[in-house]
Coordinates of N, CA and C in Angstrom, one line a residue:
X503 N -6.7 -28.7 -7.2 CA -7.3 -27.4 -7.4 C -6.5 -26.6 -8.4
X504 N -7.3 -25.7 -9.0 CA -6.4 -25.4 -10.1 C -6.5 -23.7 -10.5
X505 N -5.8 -22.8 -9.8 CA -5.8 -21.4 -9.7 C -5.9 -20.7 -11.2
X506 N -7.1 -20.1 -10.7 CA -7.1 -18.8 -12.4 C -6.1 -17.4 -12.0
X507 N -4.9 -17.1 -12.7 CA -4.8 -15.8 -12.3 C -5.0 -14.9 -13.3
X508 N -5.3 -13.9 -12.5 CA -5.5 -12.5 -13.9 C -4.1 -11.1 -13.1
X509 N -3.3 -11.2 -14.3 CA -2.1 -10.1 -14.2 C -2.7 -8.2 -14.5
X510 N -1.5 -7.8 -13.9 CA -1.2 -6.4 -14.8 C -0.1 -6.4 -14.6
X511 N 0.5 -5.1 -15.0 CA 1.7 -4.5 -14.6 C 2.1 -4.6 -12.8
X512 N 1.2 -3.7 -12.5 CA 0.9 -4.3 -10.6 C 0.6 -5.2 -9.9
X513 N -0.9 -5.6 -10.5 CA -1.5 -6.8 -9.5 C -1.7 -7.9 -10.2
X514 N -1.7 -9.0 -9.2 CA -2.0 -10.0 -9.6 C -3.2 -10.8 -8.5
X515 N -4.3 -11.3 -9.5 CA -4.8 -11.6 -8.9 C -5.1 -13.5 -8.8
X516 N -5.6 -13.9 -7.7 CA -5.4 -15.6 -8.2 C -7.3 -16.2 -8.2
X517 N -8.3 -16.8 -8.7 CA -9.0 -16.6 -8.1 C -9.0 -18.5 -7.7
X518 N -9.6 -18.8 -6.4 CA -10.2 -20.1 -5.8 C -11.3 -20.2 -5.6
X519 N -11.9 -20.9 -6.6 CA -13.4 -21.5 -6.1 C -13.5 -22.5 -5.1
X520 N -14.8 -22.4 -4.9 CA -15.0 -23.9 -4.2 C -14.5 -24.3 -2.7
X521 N -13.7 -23.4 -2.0 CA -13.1 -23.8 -0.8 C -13.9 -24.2 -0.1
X522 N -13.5 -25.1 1.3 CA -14.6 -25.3 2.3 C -14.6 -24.2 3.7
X523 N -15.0 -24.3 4.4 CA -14.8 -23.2 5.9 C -13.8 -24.0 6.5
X524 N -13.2 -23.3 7.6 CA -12.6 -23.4 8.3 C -11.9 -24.4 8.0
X525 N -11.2 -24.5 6.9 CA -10.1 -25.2 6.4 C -8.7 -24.6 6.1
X526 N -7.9 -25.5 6.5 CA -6.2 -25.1 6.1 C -6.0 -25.5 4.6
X527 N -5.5 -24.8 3.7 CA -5.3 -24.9 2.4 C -3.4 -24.7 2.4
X528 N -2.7 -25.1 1.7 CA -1.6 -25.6 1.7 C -1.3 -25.1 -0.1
X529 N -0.3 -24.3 -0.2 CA 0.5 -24.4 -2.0 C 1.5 -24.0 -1.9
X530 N 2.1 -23.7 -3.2 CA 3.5 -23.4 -3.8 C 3.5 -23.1 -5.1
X531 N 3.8 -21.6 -5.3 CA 3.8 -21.0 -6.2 C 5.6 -21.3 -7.2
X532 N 5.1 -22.1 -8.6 CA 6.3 -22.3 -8.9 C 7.3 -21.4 -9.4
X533 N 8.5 -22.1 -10.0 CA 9.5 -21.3 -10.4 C 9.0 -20.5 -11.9
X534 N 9.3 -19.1 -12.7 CA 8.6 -19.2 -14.0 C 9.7 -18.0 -14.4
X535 N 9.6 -17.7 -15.5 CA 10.3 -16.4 -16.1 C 11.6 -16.2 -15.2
X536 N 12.3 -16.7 -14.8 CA 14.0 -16.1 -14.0 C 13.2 -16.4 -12.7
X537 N 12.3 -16.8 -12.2 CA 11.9 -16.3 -10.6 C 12.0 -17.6 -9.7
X538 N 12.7 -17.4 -8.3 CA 12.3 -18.9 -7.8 C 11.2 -19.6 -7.2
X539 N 11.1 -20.6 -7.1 CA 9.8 -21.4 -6.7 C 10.3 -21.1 -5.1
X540 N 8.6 -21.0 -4.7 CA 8.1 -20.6 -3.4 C 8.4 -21.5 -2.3
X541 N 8.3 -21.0 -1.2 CA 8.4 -22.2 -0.1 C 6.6 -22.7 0.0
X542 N 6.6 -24.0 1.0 CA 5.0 -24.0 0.8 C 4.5 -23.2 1.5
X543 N 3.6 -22.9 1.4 CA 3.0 -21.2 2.2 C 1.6 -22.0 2.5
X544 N 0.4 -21.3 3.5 CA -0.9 -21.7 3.7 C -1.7 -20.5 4.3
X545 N -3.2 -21.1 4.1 CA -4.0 -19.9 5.0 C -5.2 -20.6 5.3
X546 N -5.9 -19.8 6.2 CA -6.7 -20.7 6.3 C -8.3 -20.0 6.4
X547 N -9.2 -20.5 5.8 CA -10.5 -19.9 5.1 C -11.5 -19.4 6.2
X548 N -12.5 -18.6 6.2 CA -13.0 -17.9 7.5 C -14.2 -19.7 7.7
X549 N -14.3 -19.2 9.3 CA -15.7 -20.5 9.6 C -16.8 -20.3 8.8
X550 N -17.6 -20.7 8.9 CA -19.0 -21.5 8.2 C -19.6 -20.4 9.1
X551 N -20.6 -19.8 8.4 CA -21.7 -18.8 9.1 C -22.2 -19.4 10.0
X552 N -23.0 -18.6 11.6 CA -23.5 -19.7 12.3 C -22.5 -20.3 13.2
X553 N -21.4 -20.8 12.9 CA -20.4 -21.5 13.9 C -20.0 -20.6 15.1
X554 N -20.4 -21.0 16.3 CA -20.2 -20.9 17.5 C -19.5 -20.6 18.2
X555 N -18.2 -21.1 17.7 CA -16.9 -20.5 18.4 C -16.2 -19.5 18.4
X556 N -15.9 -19.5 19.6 CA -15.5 -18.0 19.6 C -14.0 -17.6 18.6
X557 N -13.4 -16.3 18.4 CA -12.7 -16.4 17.2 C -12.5 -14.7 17.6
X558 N -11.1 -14.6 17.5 CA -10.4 -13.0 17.5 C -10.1 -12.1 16.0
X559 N -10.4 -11.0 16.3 CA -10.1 -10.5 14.7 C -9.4 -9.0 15.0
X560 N -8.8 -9.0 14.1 CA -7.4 -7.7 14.4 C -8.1 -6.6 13.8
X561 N -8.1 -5.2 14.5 CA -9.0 -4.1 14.3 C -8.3 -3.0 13.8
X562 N -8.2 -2.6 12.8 CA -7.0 -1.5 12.2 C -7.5 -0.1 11.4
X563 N -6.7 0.9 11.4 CA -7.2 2.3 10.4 C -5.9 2.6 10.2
X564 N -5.4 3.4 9.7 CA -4.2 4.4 8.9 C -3.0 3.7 8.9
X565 N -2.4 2.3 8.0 CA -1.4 1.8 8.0 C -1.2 2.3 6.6
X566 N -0.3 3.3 6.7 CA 0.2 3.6 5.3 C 1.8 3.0 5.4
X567 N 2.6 3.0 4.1 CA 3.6 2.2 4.0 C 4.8 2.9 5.0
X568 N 4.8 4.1 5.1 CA 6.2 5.3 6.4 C 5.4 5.6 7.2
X569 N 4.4 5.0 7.9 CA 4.0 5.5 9.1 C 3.7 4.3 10.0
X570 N 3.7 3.5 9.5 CA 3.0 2.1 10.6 C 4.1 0.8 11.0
X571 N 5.2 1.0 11.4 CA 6.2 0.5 12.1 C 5.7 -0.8 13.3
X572 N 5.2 -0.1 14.3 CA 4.4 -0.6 15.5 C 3.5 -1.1 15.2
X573 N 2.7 -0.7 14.0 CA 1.4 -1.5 13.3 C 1.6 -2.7 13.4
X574 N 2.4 -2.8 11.8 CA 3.0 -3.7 11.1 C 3.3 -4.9 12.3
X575 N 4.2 -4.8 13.3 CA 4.4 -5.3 14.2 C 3.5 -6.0 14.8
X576 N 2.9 -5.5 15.2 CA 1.7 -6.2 16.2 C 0.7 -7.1 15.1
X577 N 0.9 -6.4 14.2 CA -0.5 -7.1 13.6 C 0.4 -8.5 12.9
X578 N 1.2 -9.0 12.5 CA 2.1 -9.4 12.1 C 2.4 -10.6 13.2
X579 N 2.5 -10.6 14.7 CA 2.0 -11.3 15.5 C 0.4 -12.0 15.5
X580 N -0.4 -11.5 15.5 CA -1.9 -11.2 15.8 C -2.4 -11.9 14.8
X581 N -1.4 -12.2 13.6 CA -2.0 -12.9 12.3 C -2.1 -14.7 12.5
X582 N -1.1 -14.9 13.5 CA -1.2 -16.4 14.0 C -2.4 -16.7 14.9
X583 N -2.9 -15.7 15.4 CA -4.1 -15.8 16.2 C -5.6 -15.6 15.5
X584 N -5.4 -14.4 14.9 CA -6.9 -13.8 14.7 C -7.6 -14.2 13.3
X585 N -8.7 -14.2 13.5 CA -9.3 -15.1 12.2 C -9.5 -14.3 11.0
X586 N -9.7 -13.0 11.0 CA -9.0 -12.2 10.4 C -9.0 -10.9 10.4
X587 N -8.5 -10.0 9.5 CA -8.1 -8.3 9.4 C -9.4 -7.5 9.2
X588 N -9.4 -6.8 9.7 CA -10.6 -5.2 9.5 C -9.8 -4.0 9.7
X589 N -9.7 -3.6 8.1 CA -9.0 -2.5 8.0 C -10.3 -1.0 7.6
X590 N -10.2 -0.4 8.1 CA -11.0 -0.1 8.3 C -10.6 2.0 7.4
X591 N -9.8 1.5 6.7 CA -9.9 2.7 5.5 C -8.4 3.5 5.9
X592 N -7.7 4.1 4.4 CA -6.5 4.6 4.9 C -5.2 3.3 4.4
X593 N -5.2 3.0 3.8 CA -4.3 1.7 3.3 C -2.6 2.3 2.4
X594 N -2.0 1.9 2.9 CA -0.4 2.1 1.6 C 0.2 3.5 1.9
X595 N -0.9 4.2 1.8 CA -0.6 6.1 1.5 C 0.0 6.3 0.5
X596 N 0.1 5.6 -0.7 CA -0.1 5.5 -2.2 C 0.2 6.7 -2.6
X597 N -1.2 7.6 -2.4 CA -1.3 8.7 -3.2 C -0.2 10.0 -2.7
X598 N 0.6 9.7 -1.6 CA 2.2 10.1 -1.2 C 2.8 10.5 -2.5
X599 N 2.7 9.7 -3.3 CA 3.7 9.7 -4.4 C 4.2 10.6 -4.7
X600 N 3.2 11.9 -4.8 CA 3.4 13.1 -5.0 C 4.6 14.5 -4.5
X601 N 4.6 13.0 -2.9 CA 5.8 13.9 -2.4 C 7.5 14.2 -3.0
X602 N 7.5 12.7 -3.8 CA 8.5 13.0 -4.3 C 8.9 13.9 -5.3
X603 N 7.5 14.7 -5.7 CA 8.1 16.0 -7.1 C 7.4 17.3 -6.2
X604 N 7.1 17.4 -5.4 CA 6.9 18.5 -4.7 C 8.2 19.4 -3.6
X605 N 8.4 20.7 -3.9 CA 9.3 20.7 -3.1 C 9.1 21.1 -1.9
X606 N 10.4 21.2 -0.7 CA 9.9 21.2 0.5 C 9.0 22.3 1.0
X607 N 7.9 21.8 2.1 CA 7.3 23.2 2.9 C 7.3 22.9 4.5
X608 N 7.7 24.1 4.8 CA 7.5 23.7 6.6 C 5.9 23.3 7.4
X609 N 5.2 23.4 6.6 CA 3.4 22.8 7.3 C 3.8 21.2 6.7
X610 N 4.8 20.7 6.1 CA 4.6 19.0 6.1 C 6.1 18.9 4.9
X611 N 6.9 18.4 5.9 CA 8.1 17.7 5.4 C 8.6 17.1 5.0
X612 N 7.5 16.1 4.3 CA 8.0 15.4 3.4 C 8.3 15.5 1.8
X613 N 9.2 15.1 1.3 CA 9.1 15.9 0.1 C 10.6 15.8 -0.4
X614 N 11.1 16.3 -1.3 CA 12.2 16.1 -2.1 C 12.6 17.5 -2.6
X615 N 13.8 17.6 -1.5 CA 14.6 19.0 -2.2 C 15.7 18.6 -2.9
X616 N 15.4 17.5 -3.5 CA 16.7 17.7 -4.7 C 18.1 17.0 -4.2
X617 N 18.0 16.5 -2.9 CA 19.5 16.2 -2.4 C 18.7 14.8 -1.7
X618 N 17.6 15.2 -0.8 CA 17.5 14.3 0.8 C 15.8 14.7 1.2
X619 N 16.0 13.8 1.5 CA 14.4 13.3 2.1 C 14.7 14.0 3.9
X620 N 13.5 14.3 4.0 CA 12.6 14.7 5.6 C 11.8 13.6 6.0
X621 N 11.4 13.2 7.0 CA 10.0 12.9 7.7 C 9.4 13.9 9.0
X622 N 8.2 13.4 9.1 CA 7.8 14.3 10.2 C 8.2 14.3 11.2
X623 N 7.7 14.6 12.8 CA 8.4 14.3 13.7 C 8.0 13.1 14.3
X624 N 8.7 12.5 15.5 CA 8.4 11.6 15.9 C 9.1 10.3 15.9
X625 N 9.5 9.5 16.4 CA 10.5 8.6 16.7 C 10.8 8.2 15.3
X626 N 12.1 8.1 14.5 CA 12.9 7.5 12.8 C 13.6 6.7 13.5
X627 N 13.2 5.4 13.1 CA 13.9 4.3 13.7 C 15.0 3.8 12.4
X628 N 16.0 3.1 13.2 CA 17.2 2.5 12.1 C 16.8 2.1 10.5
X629 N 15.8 1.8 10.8 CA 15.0 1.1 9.4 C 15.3 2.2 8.5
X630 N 14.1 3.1 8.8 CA 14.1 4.4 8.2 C 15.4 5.0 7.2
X631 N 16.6 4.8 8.2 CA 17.7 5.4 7.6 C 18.9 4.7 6.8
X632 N 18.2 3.5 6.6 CA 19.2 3.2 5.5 C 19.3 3.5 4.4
X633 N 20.3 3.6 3.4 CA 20.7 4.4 2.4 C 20.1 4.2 1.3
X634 N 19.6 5.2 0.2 CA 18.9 4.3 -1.3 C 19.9 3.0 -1.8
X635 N 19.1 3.2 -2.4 CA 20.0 2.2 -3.8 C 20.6 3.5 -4.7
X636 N 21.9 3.2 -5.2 CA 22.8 3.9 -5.9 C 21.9 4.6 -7.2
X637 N 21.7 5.6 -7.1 CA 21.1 6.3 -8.3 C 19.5 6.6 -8.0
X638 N 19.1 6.2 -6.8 CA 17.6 6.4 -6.9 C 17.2 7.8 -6.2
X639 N 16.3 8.3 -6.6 CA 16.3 9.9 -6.6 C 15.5 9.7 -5.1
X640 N 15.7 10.5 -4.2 CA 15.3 10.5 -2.8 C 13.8 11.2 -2.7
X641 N 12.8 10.8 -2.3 CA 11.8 11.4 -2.0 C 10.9 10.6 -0.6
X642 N 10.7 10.0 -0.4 CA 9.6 9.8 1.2 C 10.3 8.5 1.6
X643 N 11.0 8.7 2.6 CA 11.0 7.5 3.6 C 10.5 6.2 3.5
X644 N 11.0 4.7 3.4 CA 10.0 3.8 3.5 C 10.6 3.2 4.5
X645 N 9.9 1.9 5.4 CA 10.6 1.2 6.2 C 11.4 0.0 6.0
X646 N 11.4 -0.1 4.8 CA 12.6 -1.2 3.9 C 13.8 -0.9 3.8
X647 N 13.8 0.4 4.1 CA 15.2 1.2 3.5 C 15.4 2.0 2.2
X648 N 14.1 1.3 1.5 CA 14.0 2.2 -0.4 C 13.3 3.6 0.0
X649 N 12.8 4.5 -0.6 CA 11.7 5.4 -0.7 C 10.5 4.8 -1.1
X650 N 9.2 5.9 -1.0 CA 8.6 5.1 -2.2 C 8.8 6.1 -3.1
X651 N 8.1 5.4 -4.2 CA 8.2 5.7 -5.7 C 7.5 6.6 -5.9
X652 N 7.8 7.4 -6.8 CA 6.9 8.8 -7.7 C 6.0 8.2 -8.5
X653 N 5.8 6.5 -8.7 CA 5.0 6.2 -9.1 C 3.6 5.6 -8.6
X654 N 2.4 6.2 -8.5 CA 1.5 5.6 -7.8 C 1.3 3.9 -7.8
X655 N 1.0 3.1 -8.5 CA 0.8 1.9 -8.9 C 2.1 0.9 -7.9
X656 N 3.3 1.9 -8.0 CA 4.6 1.0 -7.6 C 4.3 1.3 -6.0
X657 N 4.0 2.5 -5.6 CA 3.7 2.5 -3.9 C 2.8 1.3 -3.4
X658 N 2.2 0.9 -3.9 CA 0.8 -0.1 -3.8 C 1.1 -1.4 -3.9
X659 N 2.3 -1.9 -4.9 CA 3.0 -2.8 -4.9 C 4.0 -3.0 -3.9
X660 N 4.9 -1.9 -3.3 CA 5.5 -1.9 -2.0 C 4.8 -2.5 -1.0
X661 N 3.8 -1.7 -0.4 CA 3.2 -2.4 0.2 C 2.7 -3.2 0.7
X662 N 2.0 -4.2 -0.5 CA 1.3 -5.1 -0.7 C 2.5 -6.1 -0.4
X663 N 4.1 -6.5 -0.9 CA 4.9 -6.8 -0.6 C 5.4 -6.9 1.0
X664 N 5.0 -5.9 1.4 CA 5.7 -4.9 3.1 C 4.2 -6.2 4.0
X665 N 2.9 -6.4 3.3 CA 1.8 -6.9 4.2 C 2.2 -8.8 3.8
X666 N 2.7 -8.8 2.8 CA 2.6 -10.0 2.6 C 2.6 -11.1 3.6
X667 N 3.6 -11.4 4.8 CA 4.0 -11.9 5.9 C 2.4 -12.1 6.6
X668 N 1.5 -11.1 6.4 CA 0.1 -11.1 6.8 C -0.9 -11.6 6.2
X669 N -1.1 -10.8 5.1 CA -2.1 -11.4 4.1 C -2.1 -12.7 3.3
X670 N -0.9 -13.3 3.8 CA -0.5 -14.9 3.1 C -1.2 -15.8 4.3
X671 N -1.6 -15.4 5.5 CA -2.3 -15.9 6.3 C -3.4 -16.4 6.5
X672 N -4.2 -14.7 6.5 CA -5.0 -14.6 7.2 C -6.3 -13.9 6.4
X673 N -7.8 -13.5 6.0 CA -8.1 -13.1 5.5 C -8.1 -11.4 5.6
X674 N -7.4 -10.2 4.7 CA -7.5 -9.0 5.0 C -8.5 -8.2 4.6
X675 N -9.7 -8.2 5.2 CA -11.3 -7.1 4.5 C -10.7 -5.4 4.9
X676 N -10.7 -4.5 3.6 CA -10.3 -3.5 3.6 C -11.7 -2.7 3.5
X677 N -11.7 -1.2 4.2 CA -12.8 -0.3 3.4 C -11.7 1.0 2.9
X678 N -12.6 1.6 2.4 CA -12.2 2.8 1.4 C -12.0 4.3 2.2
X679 N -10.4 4.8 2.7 CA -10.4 5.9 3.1 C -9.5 7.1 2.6
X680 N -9.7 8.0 3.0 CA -9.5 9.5 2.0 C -8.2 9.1 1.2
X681 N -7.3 8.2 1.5 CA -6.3 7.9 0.8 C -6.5 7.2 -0.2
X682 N -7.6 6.5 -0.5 CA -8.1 6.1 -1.8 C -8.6 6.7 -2.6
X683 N -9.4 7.5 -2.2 CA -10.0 8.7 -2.9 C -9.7 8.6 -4.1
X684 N -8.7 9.2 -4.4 CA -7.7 9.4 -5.3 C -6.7 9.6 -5.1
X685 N -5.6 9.5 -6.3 CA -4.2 9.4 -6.3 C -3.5 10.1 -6.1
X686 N -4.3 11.2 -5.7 CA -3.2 13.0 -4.8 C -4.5 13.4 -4.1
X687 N -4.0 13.5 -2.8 CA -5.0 14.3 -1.9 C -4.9 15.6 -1.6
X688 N -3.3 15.6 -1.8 CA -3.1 17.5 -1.0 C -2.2 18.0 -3.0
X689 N -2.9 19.5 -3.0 CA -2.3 19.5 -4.1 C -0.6 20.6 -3.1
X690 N 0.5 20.9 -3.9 CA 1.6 21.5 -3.4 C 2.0 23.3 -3.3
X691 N 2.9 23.6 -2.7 CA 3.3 24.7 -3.2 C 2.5 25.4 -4.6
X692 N 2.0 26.2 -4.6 CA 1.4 27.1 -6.0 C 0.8 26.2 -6.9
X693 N 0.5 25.3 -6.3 CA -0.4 24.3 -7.4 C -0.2 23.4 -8.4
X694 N 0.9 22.5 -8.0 CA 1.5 22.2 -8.9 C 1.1 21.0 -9.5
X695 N 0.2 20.6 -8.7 CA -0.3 19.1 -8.9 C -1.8 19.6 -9.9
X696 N -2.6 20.5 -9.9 CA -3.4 20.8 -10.4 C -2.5 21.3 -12.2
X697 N -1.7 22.3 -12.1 CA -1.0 22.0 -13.3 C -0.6 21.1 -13.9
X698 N 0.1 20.2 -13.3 CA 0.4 18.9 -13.8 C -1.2 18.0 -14.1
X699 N -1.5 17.2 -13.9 CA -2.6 16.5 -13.5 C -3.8 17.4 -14.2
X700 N -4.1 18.2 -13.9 CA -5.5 18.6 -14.6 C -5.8 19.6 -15.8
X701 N -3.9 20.3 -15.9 CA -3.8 21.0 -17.0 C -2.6 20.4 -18.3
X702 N -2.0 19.7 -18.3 CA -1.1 18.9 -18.9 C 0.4 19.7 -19.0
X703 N 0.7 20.1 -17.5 CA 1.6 21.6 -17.1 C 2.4 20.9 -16.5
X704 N 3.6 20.6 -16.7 CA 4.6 19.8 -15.6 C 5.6 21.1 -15.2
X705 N 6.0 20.8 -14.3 CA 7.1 22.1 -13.8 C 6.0 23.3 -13.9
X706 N 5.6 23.3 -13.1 CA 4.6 24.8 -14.0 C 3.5 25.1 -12.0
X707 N 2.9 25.8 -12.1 CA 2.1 26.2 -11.6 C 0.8 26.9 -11.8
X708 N -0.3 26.8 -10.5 CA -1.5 27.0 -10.9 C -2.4 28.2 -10.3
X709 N -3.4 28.9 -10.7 CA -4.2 29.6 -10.2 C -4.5 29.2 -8.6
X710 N -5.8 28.0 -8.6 CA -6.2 27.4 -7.9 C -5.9 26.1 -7.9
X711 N -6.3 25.4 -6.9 CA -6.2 24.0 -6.9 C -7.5 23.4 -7.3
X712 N -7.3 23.0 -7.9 CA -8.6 21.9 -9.8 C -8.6 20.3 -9.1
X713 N -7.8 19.6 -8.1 CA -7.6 18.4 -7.6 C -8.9 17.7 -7.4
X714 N -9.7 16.4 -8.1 CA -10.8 16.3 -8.0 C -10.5 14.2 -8.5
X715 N -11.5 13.5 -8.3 CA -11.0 12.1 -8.9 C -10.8 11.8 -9.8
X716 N -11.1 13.0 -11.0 CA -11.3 12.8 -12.8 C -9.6 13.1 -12.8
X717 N -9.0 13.8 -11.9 CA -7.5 14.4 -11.9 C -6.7 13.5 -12.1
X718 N -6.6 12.1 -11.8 CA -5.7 11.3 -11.9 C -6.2 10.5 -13.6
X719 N -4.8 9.1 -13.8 CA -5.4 8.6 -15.3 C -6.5 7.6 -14.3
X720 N -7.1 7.0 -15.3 CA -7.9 6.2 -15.0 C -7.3 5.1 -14.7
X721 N -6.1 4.4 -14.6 CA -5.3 3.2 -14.0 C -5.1 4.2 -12.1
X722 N -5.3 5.1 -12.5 CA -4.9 5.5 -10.6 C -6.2 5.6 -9.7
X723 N -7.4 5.8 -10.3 CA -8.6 6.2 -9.5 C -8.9 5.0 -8.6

């Protein structure tokens, strides 16, 4: 069989024709440009419509990349069992990114005062608090140990990385929630995201908040 992929900067995609149902598929992604060759990895294809048997499927909503610890967990088990994922809107929390150039407010703590990251309340497990990498500018918590990025595109890549252990499995069907929307949901202090973003205003502030889907580039919508 012979995989089409189509690249970007972020995603990659592979496409397979032709599979059968309820079949186990077996590969290995090789070595290429400095990178090493894969272990063999597998997954296995949904049943044939119609088929009978009975079959578990894992039921999910709000797994963003610093909030879903216990998620991650269970579902991460659940992937050797269930035939597959229903996510059901709310994916990465991507459009976070923002936290890292906003500065702090007491209605939501995350955010980047220039020195050290906050989270909200509620159990920060060891993960949580391990240190950046030397030089990386601190903005939102991730459970790797890094932050995520001020870059939208790169949060989405974390992630996808953070689900991989899952989605190398099992089949993951997503739907679309407020965190897709677009690439900033909440705009900041005095409007800063509407400055930036809808007025070509960095460091700057705004009237009102102008935050809308045309607000982001067109690689973020």
């Amino acid at each position: 069989m012979k995989a089409v992929t189509q690249c970007s900067q972020f995603f990659h995609e592979v496409s397979l024709p032709h599979l059968e149902s309820g079949k186990t598929y077996y590969y290995q992604i090789p070595a290429a440009n400095g990178t090493t060759e894969s272990e063999v990895l597998s997954f296995t294809t949904a049943r044939k419509a119609g088929d009978p048997t009975e079959f578990s499927v894992a039921v999910l909503n709000d797994m963003g990349y610093t909030n879903a610890q216990g998620t991650h967990k269970y579902l991460t088990k659940a992937a050797s069992e269930a035939a597959f994922a229903w996510h059901g809107g709310d994916i990465s929390y991507a459009d976070d990114w923002s936290s890292g150039i906003m500065a702090c407010e007491d209605s939501w703590p995350v955010c980047d005062n220039g020195s050290s990251t906050s989270l909200p309340g509620g159990v920060i497990t060891s993960e949580y608090k391990k240190p950046l990498p030397q030089g990386e500018i601190p903005n939102q918590g991730g459970p790797q140990g890094g932050d995520m990025s001020v870059i939208y595109e790169s949060n989405w890549d974390l992630w996808q990385q953070w689900m991989g252990n899952i989605t190398k499995k099992i089949p993951y069907m997503v739907l679309p929630g407020n965190h897709e929307a677009a690439c900033a949901e909440f705009d900041g202090p005095h409007n800063v995201l509407s400055a930036y973003l809808d007025h070509n205003e960095p460091n700057s502030t705004w009237t009102k908040n102008d935050l809308n889907y045309y607000s982001c580039p067109p690689s973020q919508r």
